[in-house]
Amino acid sequence: MPDLFSLRNAFYWFLVLAIPMVSCKKMQETTSEPEFQNVLDLSVIPQDPYDLDGFGFSDLGAWHGFAQPPPDSTKYAGGFSGPLLMKTYGRWMAKSLCRLEIMDKNQRIIPFEPSKSRIYSLPGRLVQELETDKLRIKLILIFVDERTSLQSTEIQNISKEDQSIFLSWNGELFERNIDFQTSTHGFSLQLPDSSLLETAFSIPLKSVVLKDSILDVLAEKTELKKGENMRIEFAIRYAFHNDDEKNLNTLYDLLQKTELLDQQNQKRWNNYITKVCAKNMTQEEKHLSVKCLQTLMTNWRSPAGGLQHHGIFPSAAYQGFYGFWSWDSWKHSVAVVQFDPFLAKEGIRSMFDYQNKAGMVADCIYFDSTENNWRDTKAPLAAWSVYEVFKATKDTAFVREMLPKLIQYHQWWYSDRDHDQNGLCEYGSTDGTLIAAKWESGMDNAVRFDETKILKNSETAWSFDQESVDLNAYLQKEKEYLSKLCSINRKNEMAEKFHDDAKELADRICAYFWHPEKQWFFDRKLNHGDFLDDFGPEGWTPLWTAIASEQQAASLVKIMCDTSRFNTKVPLPTLDAGHTKFNPLKGYWRGPVWLDQAYFGIKALRNYGYEEEADQLTQKIFQNAEGLLENAPIRENYHPISGKGLNANHFSWSAAHLMMMMEKE
């Protein structure tokens, strides 16, 4: 069978020859509000292929992305940093794949004037406005489908004379072991992992050369009359051998309708912004909402390889987060449904694609499905996510699709994670390891697990020797949601059963996990029932699920709002600040503020009418978490005392929960 990519390349270049050389239509200005310029600093020049300290921009689930050169850059202005390729791990293909240079009729480079340059981002696009002494240049980069980015370059002759110019593009590639092919209108790069990057320019090219990792692309000479504009389109597609071609437009098709695609991009992003920026928000909150939106959209990946539905990476700016995690995905969907219901539903579906016969859902899944982590699952928040999506969409078909899977997953917990079969579950693992069981909790190295042991339930199931209050509170809430979802699906008997079970479990949790002297909910050991009395966010989970009594809530709120304990500079850390093991800098879940748990705490306060306290803690997070109200990236977690951002940049569930905090329901 002929090679798919060779055939496609031949077809592209045959068709692209018909593309007109110059367009004098001016690109429409963005309609995004000016205050949303640079809500995120997306500037970086990568120094090596795996330098992910900074990352920038992707959209529509594409598997490649770009950043901007710094605003004062002279060497890299005229090009976008990257692309960053994101197949199984992050690697920059180039410092800048195709940086524009303009030469006079003698092929001498005409320098851009730094003092007249503007390099910035807007929601959904990267922009550069550059000038020479005789020309004004505007570059815009957007994404137009799940594999393709489009760079439009508009050049205006602002002199009083006609100009003869040559346009060229040059790149500094990191990739070396590649199959490089050229054609009249572009080039393609076949990579060792079988992925392919291909390009098409909308003007004929004089030469395309790759030598010693330096790429040079030269167009034929162009005559530009005084006052005249010209526009050049340059498309990049990063794709895989197993892509379904029927779902992709050809590059030729895309280059024929670039103005329409640009209008569609603006309309889509303006629609997003309208949905995430409520009228009663402050300008700071609107900026933060758009930053959250951009973070989530850049981490969006479309179906590819073993990932059968769309979903969201935790962070494309961290090598360990190139996949979809279960409780991350469910949390993302609760936020994303505000502005993109399709993506919210897809994120939930993605994790259930691999649900096994027993009902278990994997911890995380990857492009290479042989790497999927089946050693554990994650805390059960799936029914919450599905119900929140239903509330926003009223999509009964989606409920009908997901309900059997949710029920099977819920039942799995009681078959594989209830060691003594007493109706209270434990976190555990499939391989008998403590580390995987800790991962299953989502709180990895939390202090409450320091002395935990593992117990065998069956050949494929092990449990901790402690019952966790948060796990059982989540399961209780799942029963409530399953009851509602069953009612929606007219399964009334089942709905009633889940409702009754939920009420019974709520009563048990509030009696069994409550420490009457310490006035907090704690995990308890199996058999002898001793409390593990380390104060952590698991203690306010029964308030988030709204099953605690008013008296229990009042006691918890008092501790949560104590400035020596949980009401820190950035409030609601993952361990009481007075604990001897409190160590935010060296303890992943032993002190940092994780914004999912902070959101659960704030929502818990609102559930019991503590609106003023909830507002105060929310504002402390917004004001004191480093860079949230500036253009710094949203971090994985934050130091509760200093406010410093910690661990991964551009973290999706942090963005999702910040959005939820701003809803103030």
PDB file of N, CA, C and O in Angstrom, residues 279-340:
ATOM      1  N   LYS A 279     -21.163  39.345  34.463  1.00  0.00           N
ATOM      2  CA  LYS A 279     -21.304  40.803  34.545  1.00  0.00           C
ATOM      3  C   LYS A 279     -20.923  41.345  35.914  1.00  0.00           C
ATOM      4  O   LYS A 279     -20.440  42.468  36.032  1.00  0.00           O
ATOM      5  N   ASN A 280     -21.149  40.547  36.968  1.00  0.00           N
ATOM      6  CA  ASN A 280     -20.877  41.042  38.317  1.00  0.00           C
ATOM      7  C   ASN A 280     -19.429  40.841  38.741  1.00  0.00           C
ATOM      8  O   ASN A 280     -19.066  41.113  39.885  1.00  0.00           O
ATOM      9  N   MET A 281     -18.584  40.361  37.837  1.00  0.00           N
ATOM     10  CA  MET A 281     -17.171  40.158  38.173  1.00  0.00           C
ATOM     11  C   MET A 281     -16.411  41.478  38.153  1.00  0.00           C
ATOM     12  O   MET A 281     -16.704  42.374  37.359  1.00  0.00           O
ATOM     13  N   THR A 282     -15.408  41.563  39.013  1.00  0.00           N
ATOM     14  CA  THR A 282     -14.475  42.681  38.937  1.00  0.00           C
ATOM     15  C   THR A 282     -13.567  42.479  37.719  1.00  0.00           C
ATOM     16  O   THR A 282     -13.505  41.381  37.145  1.00  0.00           O
ATOM     17  N   GLN A 283     -12.861  43.531  37.321  1.00  0.00           N
ATOM     18  CA  GLN A 283     -11.935  43.404  36.191  1.00  0.00           C
ATOM     19  C   GLN A 283     -10.834  42.387  36.507  1.00  0.00           C
ATOM     20  O   GLN A 283     -10.409  41.635  35.627  1.00  0.00           O
ATOM     21  N   GLU A 284     -10.386  42.358  37.772  1.00  0.00           N
ATOM     22  CA  GLU A 284      -9.370  41.377  38.158  1.00  0.00           C
ATOM     23  C   GLU A 284      -9.895  39.960  37.980  1.00  0.00           C
ATOM     24  O   GLU A 284      -9.188  39.074  37.498  1.00  0.00           O
ATOM     25  N   GLU A 285     -11.141  39.742  38.371  1.00  0.00           N
ATOM     26  CA  GLU A 285     -11.723  38.415  38.231  1.00  0.00           C
ATOM     27  C   GLU A 285     -11.907  38.041  36.765  1.00  0.00           C
ATOM     28  O   GLU A 285     -11.722  36.881  36.377  1.00  0.00           O
ATOM     29  N   LYS A 286     -12.265  39.018  35.942  1.00  0.00           N
ATOM     30  CA  LYS A 286     -12.383  38.740  34.506  1.00  0.00           C
ATOM     31  C   LYS A 286     -11.037  38.344  33.914  1.00  0.00           C
ATOM     32  O   LYS A 286     -10.950  37.398  33.121  1.00  0.00           O
ATOM     33  N   HIS A 287      -9.995  39.055  34.288  1.00  0.00           N
ATOM     34  CA  HIS A 287      -8.652  38.709  33.818  1.00  0.00           C
ATOM     35  C   HIS A 287      -8.281  37.295  34.245  1.00  0.00           C
ATOM     36  O   HIS A 287      -7.733  36.510  33.460  1.00  0.00           O
ATOM     37  N   LEU A 288      -8.572  36.980  35.512  1.00  0.00           N
ATOM     38  CA  LEU A 288      -8.240  35.659  36.016  1.00  0.00           C
ATOM     39  C   LEU A 288      -9.068  34.591  35.301  1.00  0.00           C
ATOM     40  O   LEU A 288      -8.555  33.509  34.976  1.00  0.00           O
ATOM     41  N   SER A 289     -10.323  34.880  35.016  1.00  0.00           N
ATOM     42  CA  SER A 289     -11.167  33.931  34.296  1.00  0.00           C
ATOM     43  C   SER A 289     -10.602  33.629  32.918  1.00  0.00           C
ATOM     44  O   SER A 289     -10.580  32.473  32.474  1.00  0.00           O
ATOM     45  N   VAL A 290     -10.155  34.658  32.228  1.00  0.00           N
ATOM     46  CA  VAL A 290      -9.598  34.459  30.885  1.00  0.00           C
ATOM     47  C   VAL A 290      -8.272  33.710  30.968  1.00  0.00           C
ATOM     48  O   VAL A 290      -7.960  32.870  30.110  1.00  0.00           O
ATOM     49  N   LYS A 291      -7.491  33.989  32.004  1.00  0.00           N
ATOM     50  CA  LYS A 291      -6.247  33.234  32.194  1.00  0.00           C
ATOM     51  C   LYS A 291      -6.559  31.748  32.408  1.00  0.00           C
ATOM     52  O   LYS A 291      -5.884  30.875  31.854  1.00  0.00           O
ATOM     53  N   CYS A 292      -7.560  31.465  33.224  1.00  0.00           N
ATOM     54  CA  CYS A 292      -7.972  30.067  33.444  1.00  0.00           C
ATOM     55  C   CYS A 292      -8.429  29.433  32.134  1.00  0.00           C
ATOM     56  O   CYS A 292      -8.082  28.282  31.826  1.00  0.00           O
ATOM     57  N   LEU A 293      -9.212  30.171  31.378  1.00  0.00           N
ATOM     58  CA  LEU A 293      -9.700  29.696  30.081  1.00  0.00           C
ATOM     59  C   LEU A 293      -8.539  29.350  29.158  1.00  0.00           C
ATOM     60  O   LEU A 293      -8.501  28.266  28.549  1.00  0.00           O
ATOM     61  N   GLN A 294      -7.572  30.245  29.038  1.00  0.00           N
ATOM     62  CA  GLN A 294      -6.420  29.999  28.165  1.00  0.00           C
ATOM     63  C   GLN A 294      -5.617  28.789  28.636  1.00  0.00           C
ATOM     64  O   GLN A 294      -5.125  28.008  27.824  1.00  0.00           O
ATOM     65  N   THR A 295      -5.478  28.642  29.948  1.00  0.00           N
ATOM     66  CA  THR A 295      -4.736  27.504  30.491  1.00  0.00           C
ATOM     67  C   THR A 295      -5.396  26.187  30.094  1.00  0.00           C
ATOM     68  O   THR A 295      -4.739  25.247  29.629  1.00  0.00           O
ATOM     69  N   LEU A 296      -6.701  26.103  30.272  1.00  0.00           N
ATOM     70  CA  LEU A 296      -7.422  24.881  29.949  1.00  0.00           C
ATOM     71  C   LEU A 296      -7.392  24.590  28.453  1.00  0.00           C
ATOM     72  O   LEU A 296      -7.210  23.443  28.028  1.00  0.00           O
ATOM     73  N   MET A 297      -7.534  25.621  27.625  1.00  0.00           N
ATOM     74  CA  MET A 297      -7.543  25.405  26.173  1.00  0.00           C
ATOM     75  C   MET A 297      -6.178  24.991  25.647  1.00  0.00           C
ATOM     76  O   MET A 297      -6.070  24.175  24.727  1.00  0.00           O
ATOM     77  N   THR A 298      -5.110  25.526  26.239  1.00  0.00           N
ATOM     78  CA  THR A 298      -3.771  25.126  25.804  1.00  0.00           C
ATOM     79  C   THR A 298      -3.478  23.680  26.181  1.00  0.00           C
ATOM     80  O   THR A 298      -2.753  22.987  25.467  1.00  0.00           O
ATOM     81  N   ASN A 299      -4.074  23.190  27.256  1.00  0.00           N
ATOM     82  CA  ASN A 299      -3.855  21.808  27.689  1.00  0.00           C
ATOM     83  C   ASN A 299      -4.834  20.814  27.059  1.00  0.00           C
ATOM     84  O   ASN A 299      -4.766  19.621  27.344  1.00  0.00           O
ATOM     85  N   TRP A 300      -5.723  21.279  26.212  1.00  0.00           N
ATOM     86  CA  TRP A 300      -6.684  20.429  25.510  1.00  0.00           C
ATOM     87  C   TRP A 300      -5.966  19.615  24.438  1.00  0.00           C
ATOM     88  O   TRP A 300      -5.217  20.154  23.633  1.00  0.00           O
ATOM     89  N   ARG A 301      -6.215  18.278  24.457  1.00  0.00           N
ATOM     90  CA  ARG A 301      -5.695  17.392  23.402  1.00  0.00           C
ATOM     91  C   ARG A 301      -6.874  16.650  22.768  1.00  0.00           C
ATOM     92  O   ARG A 301      -7.795  16.200  23.445  1.00  0.00           O
ATOM     93  N   SER A 302      -6.815  16.503  21.461  1.00  0.00           N
ATOM     94  CA  SER A 302      -7.846  15.802  20.693  1.00  0.00           C
ATOM     95  C   SER A 302      -7.526  14.317  20.615  1.00  0.00           C
ATOM     96  O   SER A 302      -6.417  13.888  20.959  1.00  0.00           O
ATOM     97  N   PRO A 303      -8.475  13.494  20.150  1.00  0.00           N
ATOM     98  CA  PRO A 303      -8.218  12.053  20.059  1.00  0.00           C
ATOM     99  C   PRO A 303      -6.985  11.739  19.214  1.00  0.00           C
ATOM    100  O   PRO A 303      -6.808  12.283  18.119  1.00  0.00           O
ATOM    101  N   ALA A 304      -6.147  10.871  19.744  1.00  0.00           N
ATOM    102  CA  ALA A 304      -4.934  10.447  19.031  1.00  0.00           C
ATOM    103  C   ALA A 304      -4.375   9.232  19.747  1.00  0.00           C
ATOM    104  O   ALA A 304      -4.451   9.134  20.974  1.00  0.00           O
ATOM    105  N   GLY A 305      -3.813   8.322  18.988  1.00  0.00           N
ATOM    106  CA  GLY A 305      -3.232   7.137  19.593  1.00  0.00           C
ATOM    107  C   GLY A 305      -4.261   6.413  20.432  1.00  0.00           C
ATOM    108  O   GLY A 305      -5.376   6.125  19.995  1.00  0.00           O
ATOM    109  N   GLY A 306      -3.885   6.113  21.682  1.00  0.00           N
ATOM    110  CA  GLY A 306      -4.785   5.404  22.581  1.00  0.00           C
ATOM    111  C   GLY A 306      -5.840   6.280  23.219  1.00  0.00           C
ATOM    112  O   GLY A 306      -6.723   5.768  23.919  1.00  0.00           O
ATOM    113  N   LEU A 307      -5.782   7.589  23.012  1.00  0.00           N
ATOM    114  CA  LEU A 307      -6.765   8.508  23.595  1.00  0.00           C
ATOM    115  C   LEU A 307      -7.917   8.657  22.606  1.00  0.00           C
ATOM    116  O   LEU A 307      -7.767   9.299  21.565  1.00  0.00           O
ATOM    117  N   GLN A 308      -9.045   8.081  22.941  1.00  0.00           N
ATOM    118  CA  GLN A 308     -10.134   7.937  21.980  1.00  0.00           C
ATOM    119  C   GLN A 308     -11.101   9.116  21.966  1.00  0.00           C
ATOM    120  O   GLN A 308     -11.919   9.244  21.062  1.00  0.00           O
ATOM    121  N   HIS A 309     -11.048   9.932  22.991  1.00  0.00           N
ATOM    122  CA  HIS A 309     -11.881  11.139  23.049  1.00  0.00           C
ATOM    123  C   HIS A 309     -11.006  12.325  23.429  1.00  0.00           C
ATOM    124  O   HIS A 309      -9.870  12.181  23.863  1.00  0.00           O
ATOM    125  N   HIS A 310     -11.564  13.509  23.248  1.00  0.00           N
ATOM    126  CA  HIS A 310     -10.881  14.725  23.665  1.00  0.00           C
ATOM    127  C   HIS A 310     -10.713  14.736  25.184  1.00  0.00           C
ATOM    128  O   HIS A 310     -11.508  14.149  25.919  1.00  0.00           O
ATOM    129  N   GLY A 311      -9.699  15.425  25.646  1.00  0.00           N
ATOM    130  CA  GLY A 311      -9.473  15.569  27.077  1.00  0.00           C
ATOM    131  C   GLY A 311      -8.457  16.661  27.334  1.00  0.00           C
ATOM    132  O   GLY A 311      -8.023  17.363  26.413  1.00  0.00           O
ATOM    133  N   ILE A 312      -8.071  16.807  28.596  1.00  0.00           N
ATOM    134  CA  ILE A 312      -7.188  17.909  29.000  1.00  0.00           C
ATOM    135  C   ILE A 312      -6.026  17.359  29.810  1.00  0.00           C
ATOM    136  O   ILE A 312      -6.226  16.647  30.799  1.00  0.00           O
ATOM    137  N   PHE A 313      -4.818  17.682  29.373  1.00  0.00           N
ATOM    138  CA  PHE A 313      -3.624  17.356  30.153  1.00  0.00           C
ATOM    139  C   PHE A 313      -3.649  18.152  31.464  1.00  0.00           C
ATOM    140  O   PHE A 313      -4.121  19.299  31.483  1.00  0.00           O
ATOM    141  N   PRO A 314      -3.086  17.599  32.543  1.00  0.00           N
ATOM    142  CA  PRO A 314      -2.877  18.438  33.732  1.00  0.00           C
ATOM    143  C   PRO A 314      -2.003  19.657  33.416  1.00  0.00           C
ATOM    144  O   PRO A 314      -2.276  20.756  33.878  1.00  0.00           O
ATOM    145  N   SER A 315      -0.946  19.444  32.618  1.00  0.00           N
ATOM    146  CA  SER A 315      -0.095  20.557  32.204  1.00  0.00           C
ATOM    147  C   SER A 315       0.822  20.110  31.084  1.00  0.00           C
ATOM    148  O   SER A 315       1.540  19.117  31.226  1.00  0.00           O
ATOM    149  N   ALA A 316       0.812  20.841  29.984  1.00  0.00           N
ATOM    150  CA  ALA A 316       1.753  20.569  28.897  1.00  0.00           C
ATOM    151  C   ALA A 316       3.129  21.153  29.201  1.00  0.00           C
ATOM    152  O   ALA A 316       4.067  20.941  28.442  1.00  0.00           O
ATOM    153  N   ALA A 317       3.237  21.875  30.312  1.00  0.00           N
ATOM    154  CA  ALA A 317       4.514  22.493  30.686  1.00  0.00           C
ATOM    155  C   ALA A 317       5.288  21.636  31.684  1.00  0.00           C
ATOM    156  O   ALA A 317       6.233  22.111  32.304  1.00  0.00           O
ATOM    157  N   TYR A 318       4.886  20.366  31.821  1.00  0.00           N
ATOM    158  CA  TYR A 318       5.576  19.462  32.745  1.00  0.00           C
ATOM    159  C   TYR A 318       5.600  18.076  32.112  1.00  0.00           C
ATOM    160  O   TYR A 318       4.562  17.547  31.712  1.00  0.00           O
ATOM    161  N   GLN A 319       6.808  17.491  32.027  1.00  0.00           N
ATOM    162  CA  GLN A 319       6.957  16.245  31.281  1.00  0.00           C
ATOM    163  C   GLN A 319       6.109  15.105  31.836  1.00  0.00           C
ATOM    164  O   GLN A 319       5.668  14.237  31.083  1.00  0.00           O
ATOM    165  N   GLY A 320       5.858  15.074  33.138  1.00  0.00           N
ATOM    166  CA  GLY A 320       5.139  13.955  33.723  1.00  0.00           C
ATOM    167  C   GLY A 320       3.638  13.988  33.540  1.00  0.00           C
ATOM    168  O   GLY A 320       2.938  13.076  33.992  1.00  0.00           O
ATOM    169  N   PHE A 321       3.105  15.029  32.876  1.00  0.00           N
ATOM    170  CA  PHE A 321       1.655  15.207  32.812  1.00  0.00           C
ATOM    171  C   PHE A 321       1.102  15.103  31.396  1.00  0.00           C
ATOM    172  O   PHE A 321       0.110  15.749  31.057  1.00  0.00           O
ATOM    173  N   TYR A 322       1.717  14.247  30.566  1.00  0.00           N
ATOM    174  CA  TYR A 322       1.253  14.094  29.191  1.00  0.00           C
ATOM    175  C   TYR A 322       0.285  12.917  29.078  1.00  0.00           C
ATOM    176  O   TYR A 322       0.584  11.872  28.510  1.00  0.00           O
ATOM    177  N   GLY A 323      -0.890  13.098  29.635  1.00  0.00           N
ATOM    178  CA  GLY A 323      -1.933  12.092  29.589  1.00  0.00           C
ATOM    179  C   GLY A 323      -3.187  12.658  30.220  1.00  0.00           C
ATOM    180  O   GLY A 323      -3.253  13.839  30.567  1.00  0.00           O
ATOM    181  N   PHE A 324      -4.209  11.817  30.362  1.00  0.00           N
ATOM    182  CA  PHE A 324      -5.448  12.220  31.025  1.00  0.00           C
ATOM    183  C   PHE A 324      -5.554  11.451  32.340  1.00  0.00           C
ATOM    184  O   PHE A 324      -5.437  10.227  32.355  1.00  0.00           O
ATOM    185  N   TRP A 325      -5.778  12.163  33.436  1.00  0.00           N
ATOM    186  CA  TRP A 325      -5.973  11.555  34.750  1.00  0.00           C
ATOM    187  C   TRP A 325      -7.461  11.582  35.082  1.00  0.00           C
ATOM    188  O   TRP A 325      -8.170  12.512  34.705  1.00  0.00           O
ATOM    189  N   SER A 326      -7.900  10.577  35.830  1.00  0.00           N
ATOM    190  CA  SER A 326      -9.340  10.430  36.037  1.00  0.00           C
ATOM    191  C   SER A 326      -9.934  11.580  36.856  1.00  0.00           C
ATOM    192  O   SER A 326     -10.828  12.281  36.378  1.00  0.00           O
ATOM    193  N   TRP A 327      -9.463  11.798  38.101  1.00  0.00           N
ATOM    194  CA  TRP A 327     -10.155  12.837  38.870  1.00  0.00           C
ATOM    195  C   TRP A 327      -9.824  14.228  38.359  1.00  0.00           C
ATOM    196  O   TRP A 327     -10.643  15.139  38.477  1.00  0.00           O
ATOM    197  N   ASP A 328      -8.664  14.402  37.716  1.00  0.00           N
ATOM    198  CA  ASP A 328      -8.400  15.664  37.022  1.00  0.00           C
ATOM    199  C   ASP A 328      -9.473  15.906  35.963  1.00  0.00           C
ATOM    200  O   ASP A 328     -10.048  16.999  35.861  1.00  0.00           O
ATOM    201  N   SER A 329      -9.730  14.865  35.154  1.00  0.00           N
ATOM    202  CA  SER A 329     -10.670  15.011  34.043  1.00  0.00           C
ATOM    203  C   SER A 329     -12.060  15.356  34.550  1.00  0.00           C
ATOM    204  O   SER A 329     -12.763  16.204  33.972  1.00  0.00           O
ATOM    205  N   TRP A 330     -12.487  14.701  35.624  1.00  0.00           N
ATOM    206  CA  TRP A 330     -13.828  14.976  36.146  1.00  0.00           C
ATOM    207  C   TRP A 330     -13.919  16.397  36.697  1.00  0.00           C
ATOM    208  O   TRP A 330     -14.941  17.074  36.544  1.00  0.00           O
ATOM    209  N   LYS A 331     -12.849  16.858  37.338  1.00  0.00           N
ATOM    210  CA  LYS A 331     -12.835  18.233  37.840  1.00  0.00           C
ATOM    211  C   LYS A 331     -12.820  19.231  36.681  1.00  0.00           C
ATOM    212  O   LYS A 331     -13.536  20.239  36.708  1.00  0.00           O
ATOM    213  N   HIS A 332     -11.977  18.957  35.679  1.00  0.00           N
ATOM    214  CA  HIS A 332     -11.926  19.858  34.520  1.00  0.00           C
ATOM    215  C   HIS A 332     -13.312  20.034  33.912  1.00  0.00           C
ATOM    216  O   HIS A 332     -13.723  21.155  33.573  1.00  0.00           O
ATOM    217  N   SER A 333     -14.043  18.916  33.769  1.00  0.00           N
ATOM    218  CA  SER A 333     -15.329  18.976  33.065  1.00  0.00           C
ATOM    219  C   SER A 333     -16.338  19.852  33.793  1.00  0.00           C
ATOM    220  O   SER A 333     -17.168  20.513  33.155  1.00  0.00           O
ATOM    221  N   VAL A 334     -16.292  19.879  35.115  1.00  0.00           N
ATOM    222  CA  VAL A 334     -17.229  20.712  35.878  1.00  0.00           C
ATOM    223  C   VAL A 334     -17.012  22.190  35.546  1.00  0.00           C
ATOM    224  O   VAL A 334     -17.972  22.970  35.473  1.00  0.00           O
ATOM    225  N   ALA A 335     -15.772  22.581  35.313  1.00  0.00           N
ATOM    226  CA  ALA A 335     -15.486  23.968  34.940  1.00  0.00           C
ATOM    227  C   ALA A 335     -15.719  24.200  33.451  1.00  0.00           C
ATOM    228  O   ALA A 335     -16.315  25.202  33.045  1.00  0.00           O
ATOM    229  N   VAL A 336     -15.259  23.272  32.625  1.00  0.00           N
ATOM    230  CA  VAL A 336     -15.285  23.462  31.176  1.00  0.00           C
ATOM    231  C   VAL A 336     -16.705  23.528  30.634  1.00  0.00           C
ATOM    232  O   VAL A 336     -16.969  24.208  29.637  1.00  0.00           O
ATOM    233  N   VAL A 337     -17.654  22.856  31.282  1.00  0.00           N
ATOM    234  CA  VAL A 337     -19.027  22.871  30.780  1.00  0.00           C
ATOM    235  C   VAL A 337     -19.605  24.284  30.756  1.00  0.00           C
ATOM    236  O   VAL A 337     -20.557  24.559  30.006  1.00  0.00           O
ATOM    237  N   GLN A 338     -19.025  25.194  31.524  1.00  0.00           N
ATOM    238  CA  GLN A 338     -19.465  26.591  31.486  1.00  0.00           C
ATOM    239  C   GLN A 338     -19.346  27.183  30.090  1.00  0.00           C
ATOM    240  O   GLN A 338     -20.159  28.013  29.686  1.00  0.00           O
ATOM    241  N   PHE A 339     -18.311  26.796  29.353  1.00  0.00           N
ATOM    242  CA  PHE A 339     -18.044  27.449  28.068  1.00  0.00           C
ATOM    243  C   PHE A 339     -17.908  26.499  26.885  1.00  0.00           C
ATOM    244  O   PHE A 339     -17.967  26.932  25.738  1.00  0.00           O
ATOM    245  N   ASP A 340     -17.726  25.183  27.129  1.00  0.00           N
ATOM    246  CA  ASP A 340     -17.609  24.230  26.026  1.00  0.00           C
ATOM    247  C   ASP A 340     -18.172  22.877  26.453  1.00  0.00           C
ATOM    248  O   ASP A 340     -17.441  21.973  26.855  1.00  0.00           O
TER     249      ASP A 340
END
